[in-house]
Backbone as numpy.savetxt, mean C-alpha at the origin, in Angstrom:
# Nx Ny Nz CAx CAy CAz Cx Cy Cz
-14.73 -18.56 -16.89 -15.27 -17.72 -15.85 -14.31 -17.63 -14.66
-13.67 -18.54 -14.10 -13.00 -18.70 -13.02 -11.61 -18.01 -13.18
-11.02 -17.97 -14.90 -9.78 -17.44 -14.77 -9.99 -15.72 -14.53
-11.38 -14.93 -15.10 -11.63 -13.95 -15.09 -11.68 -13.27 -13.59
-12.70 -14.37 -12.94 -12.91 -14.32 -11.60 -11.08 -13.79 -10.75
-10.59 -14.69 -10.98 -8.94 -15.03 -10.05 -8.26 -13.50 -10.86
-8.36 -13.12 -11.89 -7.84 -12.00 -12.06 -8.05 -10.62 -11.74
-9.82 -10.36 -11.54 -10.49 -9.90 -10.64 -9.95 -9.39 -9.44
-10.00 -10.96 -9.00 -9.55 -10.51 -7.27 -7.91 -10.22 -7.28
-7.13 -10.60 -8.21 -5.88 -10.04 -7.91 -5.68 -9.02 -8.31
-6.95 -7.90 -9.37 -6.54 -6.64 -9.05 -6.87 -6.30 -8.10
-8.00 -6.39 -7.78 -8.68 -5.65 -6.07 -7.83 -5.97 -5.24
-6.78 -6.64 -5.17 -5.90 -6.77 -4.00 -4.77 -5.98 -4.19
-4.32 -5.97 -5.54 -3.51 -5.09 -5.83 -3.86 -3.81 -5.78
-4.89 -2.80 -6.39 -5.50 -2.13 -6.00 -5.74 -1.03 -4.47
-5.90 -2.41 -3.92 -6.27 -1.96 -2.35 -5.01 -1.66 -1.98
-3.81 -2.48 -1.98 -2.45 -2.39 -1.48 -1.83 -0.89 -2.06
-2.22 -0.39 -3.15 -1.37 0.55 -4.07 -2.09 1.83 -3.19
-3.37 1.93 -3.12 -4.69 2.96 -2.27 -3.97 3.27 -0.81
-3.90 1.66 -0.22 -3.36 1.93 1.47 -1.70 2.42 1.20
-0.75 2.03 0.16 0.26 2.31 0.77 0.41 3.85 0.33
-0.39 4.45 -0.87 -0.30 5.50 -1.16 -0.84 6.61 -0.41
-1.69 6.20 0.63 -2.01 6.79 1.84 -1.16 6.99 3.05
-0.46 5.56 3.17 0.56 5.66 3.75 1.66 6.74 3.88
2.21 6.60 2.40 3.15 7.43 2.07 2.71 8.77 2.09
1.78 9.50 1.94 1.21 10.36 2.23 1.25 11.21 3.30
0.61 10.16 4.37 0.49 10.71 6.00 1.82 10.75 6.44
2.77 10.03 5.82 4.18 10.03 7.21 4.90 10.88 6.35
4.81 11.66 5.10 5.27 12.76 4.44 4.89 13.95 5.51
3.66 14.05 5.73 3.05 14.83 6.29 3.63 15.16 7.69
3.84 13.93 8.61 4.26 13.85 9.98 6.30 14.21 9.81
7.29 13.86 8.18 8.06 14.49 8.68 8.32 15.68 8.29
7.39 16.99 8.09 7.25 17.86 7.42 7.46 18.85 9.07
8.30 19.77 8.55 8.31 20.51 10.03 7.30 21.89 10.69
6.10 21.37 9.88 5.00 22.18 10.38 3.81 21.46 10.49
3.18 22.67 11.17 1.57 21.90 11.84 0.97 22.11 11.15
-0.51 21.12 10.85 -1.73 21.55 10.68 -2.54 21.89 11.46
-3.61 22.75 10.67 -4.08 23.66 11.72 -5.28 23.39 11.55
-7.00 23.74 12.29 -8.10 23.71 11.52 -8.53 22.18 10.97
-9.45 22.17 9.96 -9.73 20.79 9.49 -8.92 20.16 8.48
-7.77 20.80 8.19 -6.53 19.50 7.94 -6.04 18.34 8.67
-6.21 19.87 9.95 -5.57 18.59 11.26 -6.69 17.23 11.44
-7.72 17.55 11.52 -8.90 16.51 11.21 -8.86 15.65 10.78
-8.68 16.03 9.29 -8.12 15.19 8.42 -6.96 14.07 8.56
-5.37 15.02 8.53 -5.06 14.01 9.32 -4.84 13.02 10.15
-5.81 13.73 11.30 -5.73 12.40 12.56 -6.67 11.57 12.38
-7.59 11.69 11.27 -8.35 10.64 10.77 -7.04 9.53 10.12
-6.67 9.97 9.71 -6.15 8.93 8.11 -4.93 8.45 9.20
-4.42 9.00 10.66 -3.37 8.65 11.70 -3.21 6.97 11.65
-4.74 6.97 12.28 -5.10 5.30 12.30 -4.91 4.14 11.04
-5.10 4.84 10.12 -4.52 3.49 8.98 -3.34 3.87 8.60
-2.25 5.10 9.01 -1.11 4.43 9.45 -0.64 3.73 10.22
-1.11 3.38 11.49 -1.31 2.73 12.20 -1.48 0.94 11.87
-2.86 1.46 11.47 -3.24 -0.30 10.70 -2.17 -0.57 9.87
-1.89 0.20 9.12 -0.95 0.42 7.54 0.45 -0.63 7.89
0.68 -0.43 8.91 2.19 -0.85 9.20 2.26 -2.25 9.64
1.19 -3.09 9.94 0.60 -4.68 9.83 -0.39 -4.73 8.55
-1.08 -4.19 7.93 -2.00 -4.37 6.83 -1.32 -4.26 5.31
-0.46 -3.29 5.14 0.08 -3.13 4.07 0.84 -4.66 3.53
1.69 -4.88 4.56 2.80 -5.91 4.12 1.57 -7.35 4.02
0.49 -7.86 4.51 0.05 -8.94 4.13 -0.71 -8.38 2.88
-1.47 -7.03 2.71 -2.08 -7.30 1.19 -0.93 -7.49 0.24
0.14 -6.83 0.32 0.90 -7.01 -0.48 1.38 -8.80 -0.26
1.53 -9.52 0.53 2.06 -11.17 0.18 0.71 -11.49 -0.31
-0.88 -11.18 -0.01 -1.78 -11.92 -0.80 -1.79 -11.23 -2.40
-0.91 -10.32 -2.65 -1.31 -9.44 -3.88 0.25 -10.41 -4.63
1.04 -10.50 -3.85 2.12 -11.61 -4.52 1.63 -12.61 -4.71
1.29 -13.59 -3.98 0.71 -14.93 -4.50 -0.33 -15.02 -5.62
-1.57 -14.05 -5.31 -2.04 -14.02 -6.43 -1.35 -14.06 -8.04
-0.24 -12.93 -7.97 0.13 -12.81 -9.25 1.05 -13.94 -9.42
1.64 -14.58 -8.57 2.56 -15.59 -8.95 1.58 -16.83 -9.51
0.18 -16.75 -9.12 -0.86 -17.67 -9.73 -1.56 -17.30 -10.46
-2.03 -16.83 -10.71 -2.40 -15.74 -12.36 -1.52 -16.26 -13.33
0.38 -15.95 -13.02 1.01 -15.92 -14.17 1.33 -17.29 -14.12
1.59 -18.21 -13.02 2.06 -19.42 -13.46 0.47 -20.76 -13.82
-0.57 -20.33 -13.18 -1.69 -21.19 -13.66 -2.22 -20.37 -15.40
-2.22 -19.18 -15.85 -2.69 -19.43 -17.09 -1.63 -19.27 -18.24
-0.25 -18.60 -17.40 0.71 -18.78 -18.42 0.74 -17.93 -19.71
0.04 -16.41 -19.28 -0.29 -15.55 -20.16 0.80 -14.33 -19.79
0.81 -13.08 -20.12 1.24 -12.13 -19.76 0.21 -11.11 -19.52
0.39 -11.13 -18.22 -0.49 -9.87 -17.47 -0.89 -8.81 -18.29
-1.89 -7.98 -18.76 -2.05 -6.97 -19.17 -1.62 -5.92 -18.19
-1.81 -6.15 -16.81 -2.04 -5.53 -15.98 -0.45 -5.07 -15.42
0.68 -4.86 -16.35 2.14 -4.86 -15.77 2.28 -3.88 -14.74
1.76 -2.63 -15.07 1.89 -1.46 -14.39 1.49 -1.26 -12.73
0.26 -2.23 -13.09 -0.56 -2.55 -11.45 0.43 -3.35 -10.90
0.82 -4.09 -11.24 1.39 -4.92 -10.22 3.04 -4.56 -10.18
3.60 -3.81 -11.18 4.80 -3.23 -10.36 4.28 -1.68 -9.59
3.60 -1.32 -9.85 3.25 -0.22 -8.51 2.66 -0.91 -7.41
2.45 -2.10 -7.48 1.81 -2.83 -6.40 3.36 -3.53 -5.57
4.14 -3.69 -5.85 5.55 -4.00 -5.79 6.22 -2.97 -5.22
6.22 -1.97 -6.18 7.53 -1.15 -5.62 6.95 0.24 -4.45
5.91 0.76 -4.54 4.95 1.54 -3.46 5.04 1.11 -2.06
4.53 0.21 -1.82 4.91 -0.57 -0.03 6.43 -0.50 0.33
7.47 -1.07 -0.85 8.71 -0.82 -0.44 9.21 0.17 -0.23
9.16 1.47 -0.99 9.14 2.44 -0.68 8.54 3.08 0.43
7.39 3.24 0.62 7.05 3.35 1.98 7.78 2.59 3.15
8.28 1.30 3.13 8.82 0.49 4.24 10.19 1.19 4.36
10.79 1.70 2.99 12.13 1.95 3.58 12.63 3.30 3.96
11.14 4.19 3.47 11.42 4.95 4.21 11.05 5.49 5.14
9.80 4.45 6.09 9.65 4.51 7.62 11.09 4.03 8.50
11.68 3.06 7.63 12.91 2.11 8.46 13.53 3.31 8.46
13.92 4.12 7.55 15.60 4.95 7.46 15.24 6.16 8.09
14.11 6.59 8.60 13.24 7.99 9.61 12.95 7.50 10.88
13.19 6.30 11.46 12.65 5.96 12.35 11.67 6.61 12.81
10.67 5.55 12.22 8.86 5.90 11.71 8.71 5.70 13.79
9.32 5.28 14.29 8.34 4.88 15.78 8.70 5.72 16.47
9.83 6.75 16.53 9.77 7.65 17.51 8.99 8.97 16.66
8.88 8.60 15.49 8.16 9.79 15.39 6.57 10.24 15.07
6.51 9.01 14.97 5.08 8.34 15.24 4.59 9.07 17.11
5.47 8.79 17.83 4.23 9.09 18.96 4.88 10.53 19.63
């Protein structure tokens, strides 16, 4: 029960991380796009503004609790993940997003 349990929660973490950063990547597509939204896009967007916001402290710890998990998954049962795909899109998604807020300088264009 418990190993089911621990695998569980390391998809939902993985999961959640792949959801926020794919949102991420999303909204700051959006912000370096050289036109406006207009109407209830704009809505839209300045809703989803704020968990870029959050995104840029929230992303990088689900992703270290979505690492540890899998580094304990694979080294406490010593199986091979079914789950390969989740957890390299859980891997390579945030980085992507990180490097390409770093190489746009995400903060001046953020405000």
């Amino acid at each position: 029960m418990q190993k089911n349990l621990l695998v569980v929660i390391k998809n939902i973490f993985c999961t959640l991380t792949i959801i926020w950063a794919a949102i991420m990547l999303t909204e700051y597509l959006f912000v370096l796009l050289p036109f406006q939204l207009h109407g209830f896009l704009f809505y839209i967007f300045d809703f989803f503004v704020i968990l870029l916001y959050l995104g840029i402290w929230a992303v990088p710890v689900l992703l270290l609790i979505s690492l540890i998990l899998m580094a304990v998954v694979r080294k406490k049962y010593e199986s091979t993940d079914k789950k390969k795909r989740l957890n390299t899109l859980t891997v390579v998604l945030p980085v992507i997003v990180a490097v390409l807020m770093l190489l746009t300088d995400f903060n001046s264009r953020l405000q």
